[in-house]
Short mmCIF file of C-alpha atoms and ligand atoms in Angstrom, two decimals:
data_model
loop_
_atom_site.label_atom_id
_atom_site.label_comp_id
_atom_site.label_asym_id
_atom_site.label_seq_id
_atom_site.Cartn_x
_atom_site.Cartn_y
_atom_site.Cartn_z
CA UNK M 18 -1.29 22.86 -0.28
CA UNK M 19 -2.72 19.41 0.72
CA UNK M 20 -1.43 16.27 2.21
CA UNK M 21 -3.10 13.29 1.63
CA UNK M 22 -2.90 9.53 2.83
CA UNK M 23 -3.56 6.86 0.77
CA UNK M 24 -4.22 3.71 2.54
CA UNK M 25 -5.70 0.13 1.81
CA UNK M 26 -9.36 -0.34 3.60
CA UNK M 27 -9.18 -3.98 3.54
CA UNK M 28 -5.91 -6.95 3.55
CA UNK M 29 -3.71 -5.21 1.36
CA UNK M 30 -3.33 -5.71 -2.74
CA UNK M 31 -6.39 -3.22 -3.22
CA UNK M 32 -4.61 -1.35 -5.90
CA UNK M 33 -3.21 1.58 -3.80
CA UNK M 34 -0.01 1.59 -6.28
CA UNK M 35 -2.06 2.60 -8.89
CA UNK M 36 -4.34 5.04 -7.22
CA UNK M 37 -1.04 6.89 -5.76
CA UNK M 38 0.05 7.21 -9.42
CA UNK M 39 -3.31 8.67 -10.47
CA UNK M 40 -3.42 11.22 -7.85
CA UNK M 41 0.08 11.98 -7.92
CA UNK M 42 -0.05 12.57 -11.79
CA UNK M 43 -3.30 14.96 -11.09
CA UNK M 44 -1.99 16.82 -7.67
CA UNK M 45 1.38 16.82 -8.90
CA UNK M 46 2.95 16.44 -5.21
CA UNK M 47 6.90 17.65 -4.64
CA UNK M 48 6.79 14.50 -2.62
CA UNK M 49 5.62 11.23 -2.15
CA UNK M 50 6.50 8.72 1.13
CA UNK M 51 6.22 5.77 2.32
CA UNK M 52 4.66 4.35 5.29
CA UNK M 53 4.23 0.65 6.37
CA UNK M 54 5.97 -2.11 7.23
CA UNK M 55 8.95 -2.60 4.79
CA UNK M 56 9.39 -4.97 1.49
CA UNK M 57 6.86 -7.51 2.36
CA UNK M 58 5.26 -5.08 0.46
CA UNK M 59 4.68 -5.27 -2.88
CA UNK M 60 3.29 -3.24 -5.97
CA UNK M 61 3.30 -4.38 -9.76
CA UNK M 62 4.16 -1.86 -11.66
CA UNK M 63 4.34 -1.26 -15.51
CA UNK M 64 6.71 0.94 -17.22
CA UNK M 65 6.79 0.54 -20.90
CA UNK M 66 6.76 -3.48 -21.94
CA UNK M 67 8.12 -4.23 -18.31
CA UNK M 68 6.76 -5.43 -14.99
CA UNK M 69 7.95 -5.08 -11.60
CA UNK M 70 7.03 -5.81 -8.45
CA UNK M 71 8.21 -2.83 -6.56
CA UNK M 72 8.88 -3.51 -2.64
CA UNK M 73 10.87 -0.23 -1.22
CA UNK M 74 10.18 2.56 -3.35
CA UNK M 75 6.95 4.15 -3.79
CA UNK M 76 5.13 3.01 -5.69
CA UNK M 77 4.16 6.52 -6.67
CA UNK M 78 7.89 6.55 -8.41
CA UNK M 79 5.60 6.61 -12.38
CA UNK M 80 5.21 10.37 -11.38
CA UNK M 81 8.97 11.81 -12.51
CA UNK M 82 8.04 15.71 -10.64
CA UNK M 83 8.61 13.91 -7.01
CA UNK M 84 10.72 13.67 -4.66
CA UNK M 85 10.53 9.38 -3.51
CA UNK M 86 11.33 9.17 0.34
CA UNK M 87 11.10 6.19 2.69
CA UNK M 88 9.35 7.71 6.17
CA UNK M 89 11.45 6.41 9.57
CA UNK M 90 9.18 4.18 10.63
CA UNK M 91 9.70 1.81 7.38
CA UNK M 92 12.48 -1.27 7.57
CA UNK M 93 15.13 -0.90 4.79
CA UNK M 94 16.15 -3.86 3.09
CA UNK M 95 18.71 -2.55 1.30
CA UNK M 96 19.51 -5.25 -1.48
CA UNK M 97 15.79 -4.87 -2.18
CA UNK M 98 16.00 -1.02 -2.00
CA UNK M 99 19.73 -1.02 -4.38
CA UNK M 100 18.10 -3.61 -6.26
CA UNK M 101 14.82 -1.21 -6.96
CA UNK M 102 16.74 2.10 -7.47
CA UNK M 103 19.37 0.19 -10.13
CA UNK M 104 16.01 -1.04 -12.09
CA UNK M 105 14.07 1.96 -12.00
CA UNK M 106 16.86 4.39 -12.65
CA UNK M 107 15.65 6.70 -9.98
CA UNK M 108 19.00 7.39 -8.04
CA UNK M 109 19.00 11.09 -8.16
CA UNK M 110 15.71 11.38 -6.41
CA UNK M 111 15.12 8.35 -3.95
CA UNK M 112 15.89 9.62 -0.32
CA UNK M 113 15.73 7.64 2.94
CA UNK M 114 15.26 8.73 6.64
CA UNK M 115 18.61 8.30 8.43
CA UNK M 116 16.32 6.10 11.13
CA UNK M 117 14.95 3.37 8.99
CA UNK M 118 15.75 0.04 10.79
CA UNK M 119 17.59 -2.07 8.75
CA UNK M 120 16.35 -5.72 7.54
CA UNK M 121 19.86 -8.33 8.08
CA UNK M 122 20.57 -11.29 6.48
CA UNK M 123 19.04 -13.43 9.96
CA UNK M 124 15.74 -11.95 10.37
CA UNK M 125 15.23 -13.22 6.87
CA UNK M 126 16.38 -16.32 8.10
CA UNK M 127 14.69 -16.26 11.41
CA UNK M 128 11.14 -14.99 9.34
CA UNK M 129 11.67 -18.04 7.22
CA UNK M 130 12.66 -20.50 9.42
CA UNK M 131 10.13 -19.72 12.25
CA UNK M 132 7.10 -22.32 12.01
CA UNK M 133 5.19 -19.93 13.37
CA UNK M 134 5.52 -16.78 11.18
CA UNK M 135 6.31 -18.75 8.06
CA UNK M 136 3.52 -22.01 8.61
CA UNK M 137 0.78 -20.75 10.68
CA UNK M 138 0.84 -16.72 10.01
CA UNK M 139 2.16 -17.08 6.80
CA UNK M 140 4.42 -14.55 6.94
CA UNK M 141 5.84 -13.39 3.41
CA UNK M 142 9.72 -14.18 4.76
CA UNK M 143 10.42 -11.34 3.80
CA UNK M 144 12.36 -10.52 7.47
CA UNK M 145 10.11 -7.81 8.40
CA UNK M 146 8.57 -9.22 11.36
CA UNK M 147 12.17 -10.23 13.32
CA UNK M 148 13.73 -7.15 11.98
CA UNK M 149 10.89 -5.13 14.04
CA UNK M 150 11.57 -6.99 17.06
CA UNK M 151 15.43 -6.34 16.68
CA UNK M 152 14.06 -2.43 16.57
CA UNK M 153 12.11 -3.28 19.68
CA UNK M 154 14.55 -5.00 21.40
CA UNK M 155 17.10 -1.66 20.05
CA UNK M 156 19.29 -3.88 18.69
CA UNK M 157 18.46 -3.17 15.14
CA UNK M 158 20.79 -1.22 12.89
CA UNK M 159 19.54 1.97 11.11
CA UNK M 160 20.20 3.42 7.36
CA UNK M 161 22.51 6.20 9.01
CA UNK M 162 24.79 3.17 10.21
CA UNK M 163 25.28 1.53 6.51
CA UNK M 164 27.99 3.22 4.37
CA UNK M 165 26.35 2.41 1.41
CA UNK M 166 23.19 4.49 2.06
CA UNK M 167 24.87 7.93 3.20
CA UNK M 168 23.89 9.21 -0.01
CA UNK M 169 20.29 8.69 0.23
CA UNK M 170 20.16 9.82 3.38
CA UNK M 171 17.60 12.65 4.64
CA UNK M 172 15.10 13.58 7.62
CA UNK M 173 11.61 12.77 5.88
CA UNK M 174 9.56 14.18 8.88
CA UNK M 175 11.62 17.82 8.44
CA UNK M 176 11.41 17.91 4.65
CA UNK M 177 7.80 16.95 4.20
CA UNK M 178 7.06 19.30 7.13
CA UNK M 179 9.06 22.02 5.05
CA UNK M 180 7.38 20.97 1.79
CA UNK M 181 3.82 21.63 3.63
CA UNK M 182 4.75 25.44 4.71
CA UNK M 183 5.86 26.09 1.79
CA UNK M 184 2.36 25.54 0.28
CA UNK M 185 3.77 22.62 -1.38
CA UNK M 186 1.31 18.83 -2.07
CA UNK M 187 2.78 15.68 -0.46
CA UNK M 188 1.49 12.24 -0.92
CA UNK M 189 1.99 9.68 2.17
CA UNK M 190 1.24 6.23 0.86
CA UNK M 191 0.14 3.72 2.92
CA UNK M 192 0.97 -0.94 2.33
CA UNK M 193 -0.30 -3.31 3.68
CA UNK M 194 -3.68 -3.31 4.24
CA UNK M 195 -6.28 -2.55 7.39
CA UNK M 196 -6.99 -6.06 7.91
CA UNK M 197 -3.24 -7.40 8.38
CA UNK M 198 -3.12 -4.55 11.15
CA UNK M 199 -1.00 -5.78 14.47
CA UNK M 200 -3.19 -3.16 16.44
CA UNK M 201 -7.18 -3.68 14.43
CA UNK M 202 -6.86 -6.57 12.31
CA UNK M 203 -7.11 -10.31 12.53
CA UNK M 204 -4.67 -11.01 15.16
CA UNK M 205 -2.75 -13.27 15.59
CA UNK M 206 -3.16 -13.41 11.48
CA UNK M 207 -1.57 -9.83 10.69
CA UNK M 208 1.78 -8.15 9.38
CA UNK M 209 4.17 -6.96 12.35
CA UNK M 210 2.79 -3.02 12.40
CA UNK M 211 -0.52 -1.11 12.22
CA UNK M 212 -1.45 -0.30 8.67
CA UNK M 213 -3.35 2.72 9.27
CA UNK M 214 -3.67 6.03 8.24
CA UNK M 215 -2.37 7.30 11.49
CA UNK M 216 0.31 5.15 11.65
CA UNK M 217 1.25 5.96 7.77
CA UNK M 218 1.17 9.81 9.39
CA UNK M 219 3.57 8.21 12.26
CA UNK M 220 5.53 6.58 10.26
CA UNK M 221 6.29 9.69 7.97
CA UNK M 222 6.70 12.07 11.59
CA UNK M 223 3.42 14.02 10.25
CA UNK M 224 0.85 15.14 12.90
CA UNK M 225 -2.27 14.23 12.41
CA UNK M 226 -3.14 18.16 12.48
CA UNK M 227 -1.36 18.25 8.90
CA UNK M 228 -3.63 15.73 7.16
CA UNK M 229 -5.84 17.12 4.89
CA UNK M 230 -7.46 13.94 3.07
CA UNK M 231 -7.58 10.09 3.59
CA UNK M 232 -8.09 8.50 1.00
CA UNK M 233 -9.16 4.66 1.62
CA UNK M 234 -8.79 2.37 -1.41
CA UNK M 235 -11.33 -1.02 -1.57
CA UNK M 236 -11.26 -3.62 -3.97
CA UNK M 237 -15.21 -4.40 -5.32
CA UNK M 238 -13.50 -8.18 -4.79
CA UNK M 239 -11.31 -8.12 -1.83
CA UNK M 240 -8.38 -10.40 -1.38
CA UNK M 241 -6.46 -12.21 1.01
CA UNK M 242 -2.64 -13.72 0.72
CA UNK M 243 -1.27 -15.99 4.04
CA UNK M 244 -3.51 -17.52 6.65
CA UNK M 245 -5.89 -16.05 8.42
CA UNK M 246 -10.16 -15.78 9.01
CA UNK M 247 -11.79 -13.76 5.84
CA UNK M 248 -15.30 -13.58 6.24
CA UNK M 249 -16.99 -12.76 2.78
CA UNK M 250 -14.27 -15.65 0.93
CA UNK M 251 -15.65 -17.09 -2.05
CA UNK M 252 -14.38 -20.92 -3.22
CA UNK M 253 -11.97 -21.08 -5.62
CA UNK M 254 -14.70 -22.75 -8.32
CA UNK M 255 -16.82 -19.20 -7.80
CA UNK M 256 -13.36 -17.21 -8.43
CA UNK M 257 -12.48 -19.04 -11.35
CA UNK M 258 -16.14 -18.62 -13.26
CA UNK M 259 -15.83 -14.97 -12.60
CA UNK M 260 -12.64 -14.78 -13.88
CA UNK M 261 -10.28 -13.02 -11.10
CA UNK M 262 -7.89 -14.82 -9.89
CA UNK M 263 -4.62 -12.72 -8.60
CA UNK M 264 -1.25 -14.21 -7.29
CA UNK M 265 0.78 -12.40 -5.55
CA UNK M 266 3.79 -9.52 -6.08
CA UNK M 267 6.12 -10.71 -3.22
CA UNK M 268 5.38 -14.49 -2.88
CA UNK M 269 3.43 -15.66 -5.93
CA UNK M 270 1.04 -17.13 -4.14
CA UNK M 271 -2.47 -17.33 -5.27
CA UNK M 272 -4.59 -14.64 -3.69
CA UNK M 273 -7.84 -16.28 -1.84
CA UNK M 274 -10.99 -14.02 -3.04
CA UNK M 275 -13.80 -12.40 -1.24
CA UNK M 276 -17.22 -10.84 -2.14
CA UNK M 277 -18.07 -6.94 -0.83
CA UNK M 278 -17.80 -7.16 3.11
CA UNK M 279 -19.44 -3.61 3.95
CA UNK M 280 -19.17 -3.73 7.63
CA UNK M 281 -15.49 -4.48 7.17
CA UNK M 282 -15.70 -1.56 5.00
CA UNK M 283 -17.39 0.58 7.60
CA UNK M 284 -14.97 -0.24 10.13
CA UNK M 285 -12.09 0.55 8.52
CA UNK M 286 -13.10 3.68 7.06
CA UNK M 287 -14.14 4.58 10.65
CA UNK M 288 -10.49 3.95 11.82
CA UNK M 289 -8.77 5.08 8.87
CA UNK M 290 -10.81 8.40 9.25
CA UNK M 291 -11.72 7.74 5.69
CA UNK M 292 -12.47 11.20 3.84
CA UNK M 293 -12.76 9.66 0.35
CA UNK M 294 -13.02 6.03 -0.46
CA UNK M 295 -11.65 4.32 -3.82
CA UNK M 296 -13.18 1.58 -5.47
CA UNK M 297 -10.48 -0.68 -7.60
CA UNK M 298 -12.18 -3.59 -9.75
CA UNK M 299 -15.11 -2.06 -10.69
CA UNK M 300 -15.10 -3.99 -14.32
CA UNK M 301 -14.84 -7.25 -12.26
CA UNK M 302 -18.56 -6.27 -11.10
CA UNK M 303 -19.81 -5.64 -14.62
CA UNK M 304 -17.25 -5.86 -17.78
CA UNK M 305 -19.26 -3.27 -19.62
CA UNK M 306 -17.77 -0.27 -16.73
CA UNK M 307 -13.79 -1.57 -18.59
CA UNK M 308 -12.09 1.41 -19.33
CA UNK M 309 -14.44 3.92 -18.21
CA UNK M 310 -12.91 7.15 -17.68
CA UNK M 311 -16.33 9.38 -17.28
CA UNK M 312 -18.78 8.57 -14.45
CA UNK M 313 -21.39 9.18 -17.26
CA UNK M 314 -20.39 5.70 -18.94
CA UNK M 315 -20.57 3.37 -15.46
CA UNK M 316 -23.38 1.58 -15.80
CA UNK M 317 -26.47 0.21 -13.60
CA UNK M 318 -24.99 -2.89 -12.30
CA UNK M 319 -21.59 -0.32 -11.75
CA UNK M 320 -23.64 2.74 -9.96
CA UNK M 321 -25.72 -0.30 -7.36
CA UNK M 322 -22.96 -1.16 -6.73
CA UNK M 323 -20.97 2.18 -5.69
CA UNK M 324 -23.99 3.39 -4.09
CA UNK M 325 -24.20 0.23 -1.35
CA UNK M 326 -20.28 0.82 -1.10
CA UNK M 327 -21.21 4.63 -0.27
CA UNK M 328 -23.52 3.64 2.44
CA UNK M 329 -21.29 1.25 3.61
CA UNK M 330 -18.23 3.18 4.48
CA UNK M 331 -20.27 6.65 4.90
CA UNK M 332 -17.75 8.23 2.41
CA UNK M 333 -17.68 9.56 -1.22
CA UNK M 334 -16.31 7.16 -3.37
CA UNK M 335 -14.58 9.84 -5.89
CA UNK M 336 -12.38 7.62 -7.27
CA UNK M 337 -12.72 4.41 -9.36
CA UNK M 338 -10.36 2.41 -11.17
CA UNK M 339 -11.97 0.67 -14.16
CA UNK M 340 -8.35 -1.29 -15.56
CA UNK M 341 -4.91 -1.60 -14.99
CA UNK M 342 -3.68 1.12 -16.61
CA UNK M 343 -3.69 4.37 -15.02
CA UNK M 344 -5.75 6.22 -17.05
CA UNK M 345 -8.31 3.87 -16.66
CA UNK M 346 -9.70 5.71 -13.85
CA UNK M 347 -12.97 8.20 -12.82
CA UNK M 348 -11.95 11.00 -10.64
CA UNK M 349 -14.56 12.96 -8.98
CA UNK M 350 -12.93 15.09 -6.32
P1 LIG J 14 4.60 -10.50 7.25
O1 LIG J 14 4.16 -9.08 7.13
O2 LIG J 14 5.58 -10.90 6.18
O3 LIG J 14 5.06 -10.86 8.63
O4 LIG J 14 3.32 -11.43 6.98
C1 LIG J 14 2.20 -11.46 7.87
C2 LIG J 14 0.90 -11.57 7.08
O5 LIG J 14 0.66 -10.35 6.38
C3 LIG J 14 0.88 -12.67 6.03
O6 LIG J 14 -0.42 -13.21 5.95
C4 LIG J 14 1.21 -11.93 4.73
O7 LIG J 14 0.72 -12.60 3.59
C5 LIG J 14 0.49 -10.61 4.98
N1 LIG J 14 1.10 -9.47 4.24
C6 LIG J 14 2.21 -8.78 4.57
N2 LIG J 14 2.44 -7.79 3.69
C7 LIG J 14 1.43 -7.84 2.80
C8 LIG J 14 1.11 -7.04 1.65
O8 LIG J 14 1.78 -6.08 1.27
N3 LIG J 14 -0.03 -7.40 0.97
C9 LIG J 14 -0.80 -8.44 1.37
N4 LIG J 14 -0.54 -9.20 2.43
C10 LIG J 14 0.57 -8.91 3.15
MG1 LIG J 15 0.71 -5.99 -2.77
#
C-alpha cells in the first residue's frame, strides 16, 4: 500500500503528466486524483496519432486499471470537464467530489476582463482565480448543485481513505507548479492556490500522516508562462540555439526558458517535503541521454548533471525522463 504525491518543483509544465503515467503504469494505483487549482491547468497528452491538452482529468487517465477522481478542493469547469470525458471516452470511470466549486460563465469573464489578472499577472483566463474568490466569498456553486454532474458524483477524501486500508496504491497528482504558489511563490505573480504537496494532500482530504512518498518533478530547463520574476531566464536567442522552445497547453503562449536554478530547487524540495526528485529534459542537457531507458546508458555530461541536481535538492533523483514518450524513462526506486 503506498500513496504518493506527485508535484511540480518549479512554475509548472515540468512534465508531471507524464511522470504520473509512468508511475501509475508501474504501481498500478486503484486510483489516481487530482489536486490544484482547476483547468488553467494543462497536460498534452498523446493517445495513438492524437494530441490533447487535458485540463480536468488526470492526467494519469493513459493508465485504464484506475479509478480518475477530481479531489474537493479543485474548481470544476464543467464544459471543460464534459468536453474531456466525451474525448477521452472515460465516462464509466471519471468521478468528482460532490464539493468541487464550480467555474461560471462570469468568472471567465471577470478573469479575462480584469487588467490586472489578465495584463499584469497574466492569468491564463481560464476563470479560476474569480471562481476561488466566489468560493471565498461562499457564493460559489458546487458539483453536487449541477444536474448534469450527479452521475459523477463521489466523496474523494472517503474513497481514497478506503482505498488506503484496504492495502490498496493511490496516486495524488499535483498542477501547477511551486513557483506560481499563492502561499511560497512569486507573489503577486502566482496562480490563485498553493501548489504544494500538502495542499495536493488538502485538496484530496488526505492527512499528511497517509503520505508515503513525494515525488517532486524538475525540468533540467525550467520554464515560465505569464509574467512574473524568473531568476535563471535565458534570452530567447540562447533558447532557440539549443533548440527548446515550448508553447503552452492552455494558452499557446510561448514558454520563457531558464537554466538549472538549484537553490530554487532546494527550496522547493524543502517545502514540498521532497522524498524523490524527477528530472524531465534530460536529452535537452546532452542529446546522446535520448531515449535512455537504463541508467547504464546516461552519459557524463547526463550523470554531472544529475549529481549537482542531487546535491541541490538533497533528494534521490530516481526518476528521469529522457523523451516524450512514456517509456522513455529511467526508474530507480
Ligand atoms: P491563473 O492561475 O490563470 O490565475 O494564472 C496565474 C499565473 O499562473 C499566470 O502566470 C499563469 O500563466 C500561471 N499558471 C496557471 N496555471 C498554470 C499551469 O498549469 N502551468 C503553468 N503556469 C500556470
Ligand atoms: Mg501545463
Amino acid at each position: 500500500m503506498s500513496c504518493i504525491i506527485i508535484v511540480g518543483g518549479f512554475f509548472g509544465d515540468e512534465g508531471k503528466g507524464k511522470i504520473v503515467a509512468h508511475v501509475a503504469h508501474k504501481d498500478k494505483p486503484s486510483i489516481i486524483s487530482r489536486g490544484g487549482v482547476g483547468p488553467n491547468a494543462g497536460h498534452t497528452v498523446t493517445v495513438g496519432e492524437k494530441e490533447y491538452g487535458i485540463r480536468m482529468i488526470p492526467s494519469g487517465f493513459v493508465y485504464p486499471g484506475a479509478r480518475l477522481m477530481v479531489g474537493s478542493g479543485v474548481l470544476v469547469d464543467p464544459n471543460v470537464l464534459k468536453k474531456e470525458i466525451d474525448q477521452l471516452d472515460v465516462d464509466d470511470r471519471v468521478f468528482i467530489d460532490k464539493r468541487c466549486s464550480i467555474i461560471e460563465e462570469e468568472h471567465i469573464k471577470q478573469d479575462k476582463g480584469n487588467e490586472h489578472l489578465s495584463k499584469t499577472i497574466g492569468s491564463t483566463g481560464t476563470g479560476c482565480g474569480p471562481a476561488n474568490v466566489a468560493r471565498v466569498n461562499r457564493v460559489a456553486k458546487q458539483a453536487k448543485d449541477l444536474p448534469e454532474l450527479q452521475k459523477y458524483l463521489i466523496d474523494a477524501s472517503y474513497e481514497i481513505n478506503s482505498a488506503l486500508d484496504r492495502g490498496e496504491n493511490v496516486i495524488l497528482e499535483g498542477t501547477q507548479g511551486f513557483g506560481i504558489s499563492l502561499y511560497f511563490g512569486t507573489y503577486p505573480f502566482v496562480t490563485s492556490k498553493d501548489t504544494s504537496a500538502s495542499q495536493i494532500a488538502a485538496d484530496n482530504g488526505v492527512g499528511p500522516t497517509r503520505i508515503d512518498d513525494v515525488i517532486v518533478v524538475f525540468k533540467a530547463y525550467p520554464t515560465r508562462v505569464g509574467e512574473g520574476p524568473f531568476g535563471t531566464e535565458m534570452t530567447r536567442e540562447e533558447s532557440m540555439d539549443l533548440g527548446i522552445q515550448e508553447f503552452g497547453t492552455v494558452t499557446h503562449r510561448e514558454r520563457r526558458i531558464g537554466v538549472w536554478d538549484g537553490e530554487m530547487a532546494r527550496y522547493s524540495a524543502m517545502v514540498n517535503g521532497c522524498t524523490i526528485a524527477a528530472i524531465t529534459g534530460i536529452d535537452h542537457v546532452d542529446p546522446a541521454c535520448f531515449g535512455a531507458t537504463d541508467y547504464s546508458q546516461l552519459t557524463e555530461k547526463a550523470l554531472e548533471f544529475i549529481r549537482k541536481a542531487e546535491k541541490d535538492i538533497g533528494a534521490p533523483v530516481k526518476l528521469i525522463s529522457t523523451g516524450p514518450e512514456m517509456t522513455q524513462i529511467i526508474d530507480i526506486r
